[in-house]
Every structure is written in structure tokens, then in C-alpha cells.
Amino acid sequence: MTAAFKVGRHLVHRIEEWQGRFAPPQALFDGYEESAFAREVDGFTPDYVRDGMIYGFLQSWLIEVDGQRVLFDTGAGNDKERPGIPIFGGLKTDFMGRLVAAGFGPSSIDVVICSHLHIDHVGWNTMLVEGNWVPTFPNARYVMPAIDREVWDPADAGFAALKGSAVNTAVFEDSVQPILDAGRAELVEDGHEVLPGLVMRAAPGHTPGQMLLDMQDGGDRALFTADILHHPMQVIRPDWNSVYCEAGEQARATRRAVLEAAASTGARIVPAHFGGTHSAFIAREGAGYRPVYA
């Protein structure tokens, strides 16, 4: 499989799980302004908008680093009950087949990184085997934010008050707890170095513990930004959160900081759900920013 892009000498492959119409923009964006979106919508069609609906992807990124294979985020997974967000319940995608076809069998994965513990970032952590949820990647260490491990556990007293508690129903139980029980979880904090040149950095707001992956080699840089950005409209309007962001002002501050870092250093941003080229660079436009697709 041809790499989607390189960061220095390291190869990055895109593994698609799902694509489709997700929601009308007013249902996704907190702060939505119809006139502002209308000015941009032609440029978003069809890669990011179709028939008036936000068009998105669930995708993982397979990073080859000095003989190590790192899988960043694991989508929604198959066979999982998702009463809070039925569009991602009971999926039967060929994600695993695509991963294998790209040359990466589940036993070949060395590290799995979950940027945060939402439904669509942890699903393929586990798979159903004889009625039990077991780790999909048996030889991998699973890197997870320590903060999110606490807040998304339904046993935590604050879980019910989270905006995402309904859509995350059953997620911890079938996609996180089995990893903890198997002793495969590595709970990390800001600044954790996964491998040389791959550093986890705190990126809170969307969830309390969300982290991005900062990857650098040979003067190249990529920021795997998870759900800091759901859609390129948020590059143009970084004040627009998604309705799933837990802490609004914190999410906006994180987004602006990441956009400034990308614009200042020439870093490629690699969001979780972008269509089109699936990643972008960031250019300054006046006092704001504009995506440059690559």
C-alpha cells in the first residue's frame, strides 16, 4: 500500500473504516452561523459536505517508525451496541481486512494510541471472540490518556454529567475495560514520549483528557489532532466547537493553539474525520487561518 504521506523518513498510512453523511452542520457545530457556512460550502462540496450534510470519515493512521508499527485511534469497531449513537452501532465494516491488505496484521501492531476515549476512537481496541471482548492487537501496548481513563469510566461519579455520556454508553465496558483487564493499557500524561520523535501532548476541551500526537523527524512535523478539528470549517472559524466538546472555552483555546503551531512551523495537521485529502496544512489569512489541502 502506498503511504498517504511521510514525516521525515517515517511512513504514514490511512486505514479507512467508514464514510458517510453524518449530520447537518447546525447539528454538529456549537456556534453555527448559517451565513458564514454558506460562504464556504461550495469549497467543501463534495469532500466535506454532501446534500446539505456534513460528510465525514472514521479512519485510523498506521505509522511506521524505525521498525515499529503504531496505530493511531481505532474507530468505532464492529458488532458493538451503541444506543446513544445508532449510526455507529452494529457495524460490519471491513476495517480489519483493509489493515491486513495494507500489510499490517493485528499481531504486527506494536503500539495502539487512543487520543481520547470516545466511541469512534477506541472501537477496534477489542473484537468479539466467542462472546467475549478481547484485545484486537495482542502484542500491542495501548497508550491512553490517564485523565480520560478516569472520567469515562461509568463508575466515576462525574460520568453522568458529561455531555458525551449518552453517546458513550457501553463504550468503556466493551472497548476500554478489556484492555485494562488484560494489562495492556499504558496510561499517560502530557509530554509522554511513545517512541523517539512521537510525543503525546495534552489537548483538552473536547474531552478532559484528549491528547494529540506530535510527530517530528528530519525537520518535518505532523500533528495528529484527533477531534480538536472535526471539519475544515473549524480552521476558518476556530470559535466553532462540536456539540460533543465538554469544555467550550478550553476546546477553543486548544484549537487556536494548534492552528497557530501548525501555521508557524509548517506542520501537517491530521484530524480524525477529514475527507478530501484527509489532512491539511494551515496558512494564515489576515488574523485567521485557512486550510491548504495536501
PDB file of C-alpha atoms in Angstrom:
ATOM      1  CA  MET A   1       0.000   0.000   0.000  1.00  0.00           C
ATOM      2  CA  THR A   2       1.346   3.418  -0.905  1.00  0.00           C
ATOM      3  CA  ALA A   3       1.858   5.636   2.124  1.00  0.00           C
ATOM      4  CA  ALA A   4      -0.520   8.571   2.465  1.00  0.00           C
ATOM      5  CA  PHE A   5       2.439  10.779   3.359  1.00  0.00           C
ATOM      6  CA  LYS A   6       5.849  10.806   5.004  1.00  0.00           C
ATOM      7  CA  VAL A   7       7.144  12.656   8.041  1.00  0.00           C
ATOM      8  CA  GLY A   8      10.868  12.689   7.587  1.00  0.00           C
ATOM      9  CA  ARG A   9      11.820   9.078   6.978  1.00  0.00           C
ATOM     10  CA  HIS A  10       8.675   7.690   8.602  1.00  0.00           C
ATOM     11  CA  LEU A  11       5.689   6.418   6.594  1.00  0.00           C
ATOM     12  CA  VAL A  12       2.057   7.104   7.452  1.00  0.00           C
ATOM     13  CA  HIS A  13      -0.775   5.022   6.010  1.00  0.00           C
ATOM     14  CA  ARG A  14      -4.502   5.786   6.172  1.00  0.00           C
ATOM     15  CA  ILE A  15      -6.788   2.872   7.057  1.00  0.00           C
ATOM     16  CA  GLU A  16     -10.442   3.680   6.429  1.00  0.00           C
ATOM     17  CA  GLU A  17     -13.246   2.238   8.499  1.00  0.00           C
ATOM     18  CA  TRP A  18     -16.374   4.147   7.410  1.00  0.00           C
ATOM     19  CA  GLN A  19     -17.517   7.143   5.402  1.00  0.00           C
ATOM     20  CA  GLY A  20     -20.887   8.768   5.022  1.00  0.00           C
ATOM     21  CA  ARG A  21     -23.280  11.612   5.711  1.00  0.00           C
ATOM     22  CA  PHE A  22     -23.151  12.279   9.430  1.00  0.00           C
ATOM     23  CA  ALA A  23     -25.311  15.282  10.405  1.00  0.00           C
ATOM     24  CA  PRO A  24     -26.499  18.667   9.147  1.00  0.00           C
ATOM     25  CA  PRO A  25     -23.993  21.377  10.066  1.00  0.00           C
ATOM     26  CA  GLN A  26     -26.296  23.036  12.574  1.00  0.00           C
ATOM     27  CA  ALA A  27     -26.448  19.746  14.468  1.00  0.00           C
ATOM     28  CA  LEU A  28     -22.662  19.360  14.619  1.00  0.00           C
ATOM     29  CA  PHE A  29     -21.353  22.861  15.304  1.00  0.00           C
ATOM     30  CA  ASP A  30     -21.824  24.728  18.561  1.00  0.00           C
ATOM     31  CA  GLY A  31     -21.821  28.366  17.441  1.00  0.00           C
ATOM     32  CA  TYR A  32     -23.052  27.634  13.919  1.00  0.00           C
ATOM     33  CA  GLU A  33     -23.885  30.641  11.743  1.00  0.00           C
ATOM     34  CA  GLU A  34     -25.730  29.772   8.564  1.00  0.00           C
ATOM     35  CA  SER A  35     -24.436  32.759   6.569  1.00  0.00           C
ATOM     36  CA  ALA A  36     -20.797  32.002   7.436  1.00  0.00           C
ATOM     37  CA  PHE A  37     -21.158  28.364   6.449  1.00  0.00           C
ATOM     38  CA  ALA A  38     -22.952  29.292   3.220  1.00  0.00           C
ATOM     39  CA  ARG A  39     -19.966  31.400   2.118  1.00  0.00           C
ATOM     40  CA  GLU A  40     -17.713  28.343   2.317  1.00  0.00           C
ATOM     41  CA  VAL A  41     -19.954  25.446   1.400  1.00  0.00           C
ATOM     42  CA  ASP A  42     -19.100  25.294  -2.308  1.00  0.00           C
ATOM     43  CA  GLY A  43     -15.460  24.709  -1.405  1.00  0.00           C
ATOM     44  CA  PHE A  44     -16.445  21.902   0.948  1.00  0.00           C
ATOM     45  CA  THR A  45     -18.544  20.028  -1.626  1.00  0.00           C
ATOM     46  CA  PRO A  46     -18.332  17.042  -2.090  1.00  0.00           C
ATOM     47  CA  ASP A  47     -15.322  16.207   0.092  1.00  0.00           C
ATOM     48  CA  TYR A  48     -16.764  17.580   3.329  1.00  0.00           C
ATOM     49  CA  VAL A  49     -20.438  18.309   2.581  1.00  0.00           C
ATOM     50  CA  ARG A  50     -22.969  16.338   0.540  1.00  0.00           C
ATOM     51  CA  ASP A  51     -26.672  17.080   0.139  1.00  0.00           C
ATOM     52  CA  GLY A  52     -26.564  19.586   2.976  1.00  0.00           C
ATOM     53  CA  MET A  53     -24.987  17.097   5.375  1.00  0.00           C
ATOM     54  CA  ILE A  54     -21.525  17.011   6.894  1.00  0.00           C
ATOM     55  CA  TYR A  55     -19.676  14.186   5.143  1.00  0.00           C
ATOM     56  CA  GLY A  56     -17.128  12.517   7.357  1.00  0.00           C
ATOM     57  CA  PHE A  57     -14.863   9.547   7.814  1.00  0.00           C
ATOM     58  CA  LEU A  58     -13.804   7.153  10.505  1.00  0.00           C
ATOM     59  CA  GLN A  59     -10.162   6.358   9.827  1.00  0.00           C
ATOM     60  CA  SER A  60      -7.033   5.238  11.595  1.00  0.00           C
ATOM     61  CA  TRP A  61      -3.443   6.146  10.867  1.00  0.00           C
ATOM     62  CA  LEU A  62      -0.754   3.469  10.742  1.00  0.00           C
ATOM     63  CA  ILE A  63       2.684   4.964  11.374  1.00  0.00           C
ATOM     64  CA  GLU A  64       5.887   3.081  10.618  1.00  0.00           C
ATOM     65  CA  VAL A  65       8.685   4.310  12.864  1.00  0.00           C
ATOM     66  CA  ASP A  66      12.070   2.579  12.877  1.00  0.00           C
ATOM     67  CA  GLY A  67      10.581  -0.890  12.514  1.00  0.00           C
ATOM     68  CA  GLN A  68       7.741  -0.181  14.969  1.00  0.00           C
ATOM     69  CA  ARG A  69       4.112  -0.028  13.868  1.00  0.00           C
ATOM     70  CA  VAL A  70       1.902   2.463  15.638  1.00  0.00           C
ATOM     71  CA  LEU A  71      -1.871   2.617  15.111  1.00  0.00           C
ATOM     72  CA  PHE A  72      -3.386   5.984  15.991  1.00  0.00           C
ATOM     73  CA  ASP A  73      -7.062   5.742  17.022  1.00  0.00           C
ATOM     74  CA  THR A  74      -9.198   2.700  16.311  1.00  0.00           C
ATOM     75  CA  GLY A  75     -12.587   3.879  15.036  1.00  0.00           C
ATOM     76  CA  ALA A  76     -15.951   2.529  16.132  1.00  0.00           C
ATOM     77  CA  GLY A  77     -15.407  -1.215  15.785  1.00  0.00           C
ATOM     78  CA  ASN A  78     -17.722  -3.997  14.665  1.00  0.00           C
ATOM     79  CA  ASP A  79     -20.624  -5.680  16.440  1.00  0.00           C
ATOM     80  CA  LYS A  80     -20.967  -3.083  19.185  1.00  0.00           C
ATOM     81  CA  GLU A  81     -24.248  -1.891  20.681  1.00  0.00           C
ATOM     82  CA  ARG A  82     -24.427   1.896  20.535  1.00  0.00           C
ATOM     83  CA  PRO A  83     -27.886   3.039  21.655  1.00  0.00           C
ATOM     84  CA  GLY A  84     -26.699   6.622  22.102  1.00  0.00           C
ATOM     85  CA  ILE A  85     -25.446   6.964  18.517  1.00  0.00           C
ATOM     86  CA  PRO A  86     -27.042   4.257  16.363  1.00  0.00           C
ATOM     87  CA  ILE A  87     -25.193   5.274  13.183  1.00  0.00           C
ATOM     88  CA  PHE A  88     -22.101   3.593  14.657  1.00  0.00           C
ATOM     89  CA  GLY A  89     -23.875   0.649  16.254  1.00  0.00           C
ATOM     90  CA  GLY A  90     -23.762  -2.876  14.865  1.00  0.00           C
ATOM     91  CA  LEU A  91     -21.201  -2.003  12.209  1.00  0.00           C
ATOM     92  CA  LYS A  92     -19.873  -4.723   9.902  1.00  0.00           C
ATOM     93  CA  THR A  93     -17.065  -2.880   8.161  1.00  0.00           C
ATOM     94  CA  ASP A  94     -14.000  -4.419   6.533  1.00  0.00           C
ATOM     95  CA  PHE A  95     -11.592  -2.300   8.560  1.00  0.00           C
ATOM     96  CA  MET A  96      -9.555  -5.306   9.622  1.00  0.00           C
ATOM     97  CA  GLY A  97      -9.413  -6.576   6.042  1.00  0.00           C
ATOM     98  CA  ARG A  98      -8.121  -3.197   4.886  1.00  0.00           C
ATOM     99  CA  LEU A  99      -5.491  -3.176   7.598  1.00  0.00           C
ATOM    100  CA  VAL A 100      -4.326  -6.652   6.596  1.00  0.00           C
ATOM    101  CA  ALA A 101      -4.405  -5.761   2.887  1.00  0.00           C
ATOM    102  CA  ALA A 102      -2.109  -2.841   3.654  1.00  0.00           C
ATOM    103  CA  GLY A 103       0.348  -5.327   5.092  1.00  0.00           C
ATOM    104  CA  PHE A 104      -0.366  -4.941   8.786  1.00  0.00           C
ATOM    105  CA  GLY A 105      -1.886  -7.950  10.512  1.00  0.00           C
ATOM    106  CA  PRO A 106      -3.208  -7.411  14.040  1.00  0.00           C
ATOM    107  CA  SER A 107      -0.291  -9.252  15.633  1.00  0.00           C
ATOM    108  CA  SER A 108       2.173  -6.933  13.855  1.00  0.00           C
ATOM    109  CA  ILE A 109       0.976  -3.790  15.660  1.00  0.00           C
ATOM    110  CA  ASP A 110       3.376  -2.691  18.401  1.00  0.00           C
ATOM    111  CA  VAL A 111       1.561   0.350  19.786  1.00  0.00           C
ATOM    112  CA  VAL A 112      -2.070   1.468  19.734  1.00  0.00           C
ATOM    113  CA  ILE A 113      -2.720   5.102  20.658  1.00  0.00           C
ATOM    114  CA  CYS A 114      -6.184   6.261  21.704  1.00  0.00           C
ATOM    115  CA  SER A 115      -6.241  10.053  21.559  1.00  0.00           C
ATOM    116  CA  HIS A 116      -9.305  10.087  23.813  1.00  0.00           C
ATOM    117  CA  LEU A 117     -11.883   7.564  24.910  1.00  0.00           C
ATOM    118  CA  HIS A 118     -14.892   8.444  22.761  1.00  0.00           C
ATOM    119  CA  ILE A 119     -16.811   5.758  20.904  1.00  0.00           C
ATOM    120  CA  ASP A 120     -15.218   6.415  17.500  1.00  0.00           C
ATOM    121  CA  HIS A 121     -11.617   6.336  18.730  1.00  0.00           C
ATOM    122  CA  VAL A 122     -11.487   3.102  20.723  1.00  0.00           C
ATOM    123  CA  GLY A 123     -13.801   0.668  18.916  1.00  0.00           C
ATOM    124  CA  TRP A 124     -11.245  -1.642  17.335  1.00  0.00           C
ATOM    125  CA  ASN A 125      -9.336  -1.867  20.599  1.00  0.00           C
ATOM    126  CA  THR A 126     -11.321  -5.062  21.048  1.00  0.00           C
ATOM    127  CA  MET A 127     -13.168  -7.633  18.997  1.00  0.00           C
ATOM    128  CA  LEU A 128     -15.805 -10.200  19.865  1.00  0.00           C
ATOM    129  CA  VAL A 129     -14.442 -13.727  20.227  1.00  0.00           C
ATOM    130  CA  GLU A 130     -16.766 -16.476  21.478  1.00  0.00           C
ATOM    131  CA  GLY A 131     -18.948 -13.932  23.250  1.00  0.00           C
ATOM    132  CA  ASN A 132     -16.093 -12.049  24.931  1.00  0.00           C
ATOM    133  CA  TRP A 133     -14.398  -8.751  24.095  1.00  0.00           C
ATOM    134  CA  VAL A 134     -10.674  -9.373  23.735  1.00  0.00           C
ATOM    135  CA  PRO A 135      -7.774  -7.131  22.637  1.00  0.00           C
ATOM    136  CA  THR A 136      -7.662  -6.985  18.840  1.00  0.00           C
ATOM    137  CA  PHE A 137      -3.926  -6.331  18.768  1.00  0.00           C
ATOM    138  CA  PRO A 138      -2.474  -8.982  21.066  1.00  0.00           C
ATOM    139  CA  ASN A 139       1.131  -7.781  21.050  1.00  0.00           C
ATOM    140  CA  ALA A 140       0.457  -4.058  21.364  1.00  0.00           C
ATOM    141  CA  ARG A 141       0.671  -1.728  24.283  1.00  0.00           C
ATOM    142  CA  TYR A 142      -2.357   0.552  24.298  1.00  0.00           C
ATOM    143  CA  VAL A 143      -1.468   4.168  25.095  1.00  0.00           C
ATOM    144  CA  MET A 144      -4.387   6.088  26.609  1.00  0.00           C
ATOM    145  CA  PRO A 145      -4.780   9.443  28.395  1.00  0.00           C
ATOM    146  CA  ALA A 146      -4.815   8.863  32.135  1.00  0.00           C
ATOM    147  CA  ILE A 147      -7.397  11.627  32.628  1.00  0.00           C
ATOM    148  CA  ASP A 148      -9.883  10.119  30.183  1.00  0.00           C
ATOM    149  CA  ARG A 149      -9.479   6.689  31.729  1.00  0.00           C
ATOM    150  CA  GLU A 150     -10.926   8.173  34.917  1.00  0.00           C
ATOM    151  CA  VAL A 151     -13.685  10.418  33.588  1.00  0.00           C
ATOM    152  CA  TRP A 152     -15.131   7.993  31.014  1.00  0.00           C
ATOM    153  CA  ASP A 153     -15.407   5.125  33.463  1.00  0.00           C
ATOM    154  CA  PRO A 154     -19.149   4.836  34.238  1.00  0.00           C
ATOM    155  CA  ALA A 155     -18.172   4.021  37.814  1.00  0.00           C
ATOM    156  CA  ASP A 156     -16.848   7.575  38.170  1.00  0.00           C
ATOM    157  CA  ALA A 157     -19.314   9.878  39.900  1.00  0.00           C
ATOM    158  CA  GLY A 158     -18.963  12.546  37.218  1.00  0.00           C
ATOM    159  CA  PHE A 159     -19.656  10.317  34.212  1.00  0.00           C
ATOM    160  CA  ALA A 160     -23.409  11.003  34.022  1.00  0.00           C
ATOM    161  CA  ALA A 161     -22.831  14.767  33.875  1.00  0.00           C
ATOM    162  CA  LEU A 162     -20.621  14.591  30.783  1.00  0.00           C
ATOM    163  CA  LYS A 163     -22.149  15.810  27.512  1.00  0.00           C
ATOM    164  CA  GLY A 164     -20.927  12.650  25.805  1.00  0.00           C
ATOM    165  CA  SER A 165     -22.185  10.183  28.385  1.00  0.00           C
ATOM    166  CA  ALA A 166     -25.182   9.128  26.280  1.00  0.00           C
ATOM    167  CA  VAL A 167     -23.246   8.524  23.056  1.00  0.00           C
ATOM    168  CA  ASN A 168     -20.540   6.757  25.057  1.00  0.00           C
ATOM    169  CA  THR A 169     -22.947   4.269  26.602  1.00  0.00           C
ATOM    170  CA  ALA A 170     -21.285   0.813  26.816  1.00  0.00           C
ATOM    171  CA  VAL A 171     -18.044   2.073  25.243  1.00  0.00           C
ATOM    172  CA  PHE A 172     -15.850   1.821  28.314  1.00  0.00           C
ATOM    173  CA  GLU A 173     -17.177  -1.623  29.121  1.00  0.00           C
ATOM    174  CA  ASP A 174     -16.540  -3.224  25.720  1.00  0.00           C
ATOM    175  CA  SER A 175     -13.591  -1.211  24.364  1.00  0.00           C
ATOM    176  CA  VAL A 176     -11.537   0.018  27.329  1.00  0.00           C
ATOM    177  CA  GLN A 177     -12.108  -2.224  30.340  1.00  0.00           C
ATOM    178  CA  PRO A 178     -10.962  -5.381  28.489  1.00  0.00           C
ATOM    179  CA  ILE A 179      -7.657  -3.633  27.708  1.00  0.00           C
ATOM    180  CA  LEU A 180      -7.233  -2.686  31.355  1.00  0.00           C
ATOM    181  CA  ASP A 181      -8.114  -6.205  32.471  1.00  0.00           C
ATOM    182  CA  ALA A 182      -5.578  -7.694  30.048  1.00  0.00           C
ATOM    183  CA  GLY A 183      -2.832  -5.491  31.467  1.00  0.00           C
ATOM    184  CA  ARG A 184      -2.190  -3.926  28.041  1.00  0.00           C
ATOM    185  CA  ALA A 185      -3.020  -0.289  28.921  1.00  0.00           C
ATOM    186  CA  GLU A 186      -0.364   2.386  29.375  1.00  0.00           C
ATOM    187  CA  LEU A 187      -1.979   5.434  30.966  1.00  0.00           C
ATOM    188  CA  VAL A 188      -0.033   8.577  30.066  1.00  0.00           C
ATOM    189  CA  GLU A 189       0.144  12.296  30.724  1.00  0.00           C
ATOM    190  CA  ASP A 190       1.281  15.390  28.823  1.00  0.00           C
ATOM    191  CA  GLY A 191       4.757  15.047  27.311  1.00  0.00           C
ATOM    192  CA  HIS A 192       4.831  11.255  27.197  1.00  0.00           C
ATOM    193  CA  GLU A 193       7.241  10.008  24.510  1.00  0.00           C
ATOM    194  CA  VAL A 194       5.711   6.982  22.801  1.00  0.00           C
ATOM    195  CA  LEU A 195       8.791   6.425  20.636  1.00  0.00           C
ATOM    196  CA  PRO A 196      11.640   8.782  19.698  1.00  0.00           C
ATOM    197  CA  GLY A 197      10.037  11.679  17.837  1.00  0.00           C
ATOM    198  CA  LEU A 198       6.463  10.740  18.828  1.00  0.00           C
ATOM    199  CA  VAL A 199       5.223  12.750  21.798  1.00  0.00           C
ATOM    200  CA  MET A 200       1.754  12.897  23.320  1.00  0.00           C
ATOM    201  CA  ARG A 201       0.625  16.407  24.193  1.00  0.00           C
ATOM    202  CA  ALA A 202      -2.400  17.463  26.221  1.00  0.00           C
ATOM    203  CA  ALA A 203      -5.188  18.872  24.037  1.00  0.00           C
ATOM    204  CA  PRO A 204      -8.168  19.186  26.399  1.00  0.00           C
ATOM    205  CA  GLY A 205     -11.595  20.641  25.809  1.00  0.00           C
ATOM    206  CA  HIS A 206     -13.267  18.145  23.524  1.00  0.00           C
ATOM    207  CA  THR A 207     -12.745  15.683  26.354  1.00  0.00           C
ATOM    208  CA  PRO A 208     -10.939  16.435  29.615  1.00  0.00           C
ATOM    209  CA  GLY A 209      -8.039  14.177  28.710  1.00  0.00           C
ATOM    210  CA  GLN A 210      -7.824  14.372  24.923  1.00  0.00           C
ATOM    211  CA  MET A 211      -4.247  14.278  23.617  1.00  0.00           C
ATOM    212  CA  LEU A 212      -2.665  14.875  20.229  1.00  0.00           C
ATOM    213  CA  LEU A 213       0.339  13.102  18.785  1.00  0.00           C
ATOM    214  CA  ASP A 214       3.224  15.402  17.835  1.00  0.00           C
ATOM    215  CA  MET A 215       5.433  13.574  15.326  1.00  0.00           C
ATOM    216  CA  GLN A 216       8.716  15.083  14.144  1.00  0.00           C
ATOM    217  CA  ASP A 217      11.594  13.807  12.059  1.00  0.00           C
ATOM    218  CA  GLY A 218      14.162  15.401   9.752  1.00  0.00           C
ATOM    219  CA  GLY A 219      12.607  18.848  10.026  1.00  0.00           C
ATOM    220  CA  ASP A 220       9.123  17.557   9.130  1.00  0.00           C
ATOM    221  CA  ARG A 221       6.248  17.681  11.575  1.00  0.00           C
ATOM    222  CA  ALA A 222       2.721  16.261  11.728  1.00  0.00           C
ATOM    223  CA  LEU A 223       0.136  16.885  14.417  1.00  0.00           C
ATOM    224  CA  PHE A 224      -2.414  14.084  14.725  1.00  0.00           C
ATOM    225  CA  THR A 225      -5.150  16.263  16.144  1.00  0.00           C
ATOM    226  CA  ALA A 226      -7.967  13.783  16.844  1.00  0.00           C
ATOM    227  CA  ASP A 227     -11.176  15.772  17.470  1.00  0.00           C
ATOM    228  CA  ILE A 228      -9.661  19.202  18.000  1.00  0.00           C
ATOM    229  CA  LEU A 229     -10.988  19.687  14.461  1.00  0.00           C
ATOM    230  CA  HIS A 230     -13.922  17.722  13.072  1.00  0.00           C
ATOM    231  CA  HIS A 231     -14.243  19.743   9.873  1.00  0.00           C
ATOM    232  CA  PRO A 232     -12.186  22.358   7.933  1.00  0.00           C
ATOM    233  CA  MET A 233     -14.814  24.981   8.762  1.00  0.00           C
ATOM    234  CA  GLN A 234     -13.277  24.991  12.237  1.00  0.00           C
ATOM    235  CA  VAL A 235      -9.966  26.138  10.746  1.00  0.00           C
ATOM    236  CA  ILE A 236     -11.762  29.170   9.328  1.00  0.00           C
ATOM    237  CA  ARG A 237     -13.901  29.557  12.447  1.00  0.00           C
ATOM    238  CA  PRO A 238     -11.937  28.152  15.398  1.00  0.00           C
ATOM    239  CA  ASP A 239     -14.595  29.531  17.714  1.00  0.00           C
ATOM    240  CA  TRP A 240     -16.988  26.826  16.458  1.00  0.00           C
ATOM    241  CA  ASN A 241     -16.851  23.776  18.691  1.00  0.00           C
ATOM    242  CA  SER A 242     -18.537  20.492  18.038  1.00  0.00           C
ATOM    243  CA  VAL A 243     -21.613  19.825  20.136  1.00  0.00           C
ATOM    244  CA  TYR A 244     -19.636  16.986  21.753  1.00  0.00           C
ATOM    245  CA  CYS A 245     -16.980  19.263  23.278  1.00  0.00           C
ATOM    246  CA  GLU A 246     -17.135  19.065  27.070  1.00  0.00           C
ATOM    247  CA  ALA A 247     -15.445  22.387  27.933  1.00  0.00           C
ATOM    248  CA  GLY A 248     -16.199  25.042  25.334  1.00  0.00           C
ATOM    249  CA  GLU A 249     -13.637  27.746  26.089  1.00  0.00           C
ATOM    250  CA  GLN A 250     -10.910  25.200  26.681  1.00  0.00           C
ATOM    251  CA  ALA A 251     -11.682  23.498  23.358  1.00  0.00           C
ATOM    252  CA  ARG A 252     -11.476  26.838  21.530  1.00  0.00           C
ATOM    253  CA  ALA A 253      -8.171  27.696  23.195  1.00  0.00           C
ATOM    254  CA  THR A 254      -6.716  24.306  22.288  1.00  0.00           C
ATOM    255  CA  ARG A 255      -7.883  24.636  18.674  1.00  0.00           C
ATOM    256  CA  ARG A 256      -6.378  28.098  18.268  1.00  0.00           C
ATOM    257  CA  ALA A 257      -3.086  26.988  19.816  1.00  0.00           C
ATOM    258  CA  VAL A 258      -2.825  24.015  17.466  1.00  0.00           C
ATOM    259  CA  LEU A 259      -3.670  26.087  14.391  1.00  0.00           C
ATOM    260  CA  GLU A 260      -1.045  28.655  15.363  1.00  0.00           C
ATOM    261  CA  ALA A 261       1.546  25.937  15.931  1.00  0.00           C
ATOM    262  CA  ALA A 262       0.797  24.406  12.537  1.00  0.00           C
ATOM    263  CA  ALA A 263       0.897  27.755  10.759  1.00  0.00           C
ATOM    264  CA  SER A 264       4.141  28.750  12.497  1.00  0.00           C
ATOM    265  CA  THR A 265       6.053  25.521  11.947  1.00  0.00           C
ATOM    266  CA  GLY A 266       4.628  24.213   8.670  1.00  0.00           C
ATOM    267  CA  ALA A 267       3.239  21.142  10.394  1.00  0.00           C
ATOM    268  CA  ARG A 268       0.717  18.944   8.657  1.00  0.00           C
ATOM    269  CA  ILE A 269      -2.483  18.554  10.666  1.00  0.00           C
ATOM    270  CA  VAL A 270      -4.040  15.097  10.603  1.00  0.00           C
ATOM    271  CA  PRO A 271      -7.580  15.229  12.027  1.00  0.00           C
ATOM    272  CA  ALA A 272      -9.655  12.161  12.769  1.00  0.00           C
ATOM    273  CA  HIS A 273     -12.580  12.736  10.424  1.00  0.00           C
ATOM    274  CA  PHE A 274     -11.476  14.885   7.483  1.00  0.00           C
ATOM    275  CA  GLY A 275     -12.449  13.861   3.965  1.00  0.00           C
ATOM    276  CA  GLY A 276     -10.759  15.018   0.775  1.00  0.00           C
ATOM    277  CA  THR A 277      -7.010  14.641   1.210  1.00  0.00           C
ATOM    278  CA  HIS A 278      -7.692  13.678   4.870  1.00  0.00           C
ATOM    279  CA  SER A 279      -5.001  16.051   6.142  1.00  0.00           C
ATOM    280  CA  ALA A 280      -4.003  19.656   5.542  1.00  0.00           C
ATOM    281  CA  PHE A 281      -1.524  22.425   6.179  1.00  0.00           C
ATOM    282  CA  ILE A 282      -2.520  25.711   7.790  1.00  0.00           C
ATOM    283  CA  ALA A 283      -1.988  29.127   6.209  1.00  0.00           C
ATOM    284  CA  ARG A 284      -2.589  32.460   7.872  1.00  0.00           C
ATOM    285  CA  GLU A 285      -5.298  34.640   6.348  1.00  0.00           C
ATOM    286  CA  GLY A 286      -5.425  38.070   7.920  1.00  0.00           C
ATOM    287  CA  ALA A 287      -5.959  37.483  11.622  1.00  0.00           C
ATOM    288  CA  GLY A 288      -7.265  33.973  10.968  1.00  0.00           C
ATOM    289  CA  TYR A 289      -6.423  30.731   9.199  1.00  0.00           C
ATOM    290  CA  ARG A 290      -7.254  28.775   6.075  1.00  0.00           C
ATOM    291  CA  PRO A 291      -6.743  25.061   5.308  1.00  0.00           C
ATOM    292  CA  VAL A 292      -4.374  24.158   2.488  1.00  0.00           C
ATOM    293  CA  TYR A 293      -5.119  20.632   1.351  1.00  0.00           C
ATOM    294  CA  ALA A 294      -2.206  18.323   0.667  1.00  0.00           C
TER     295      ALA A 294
END
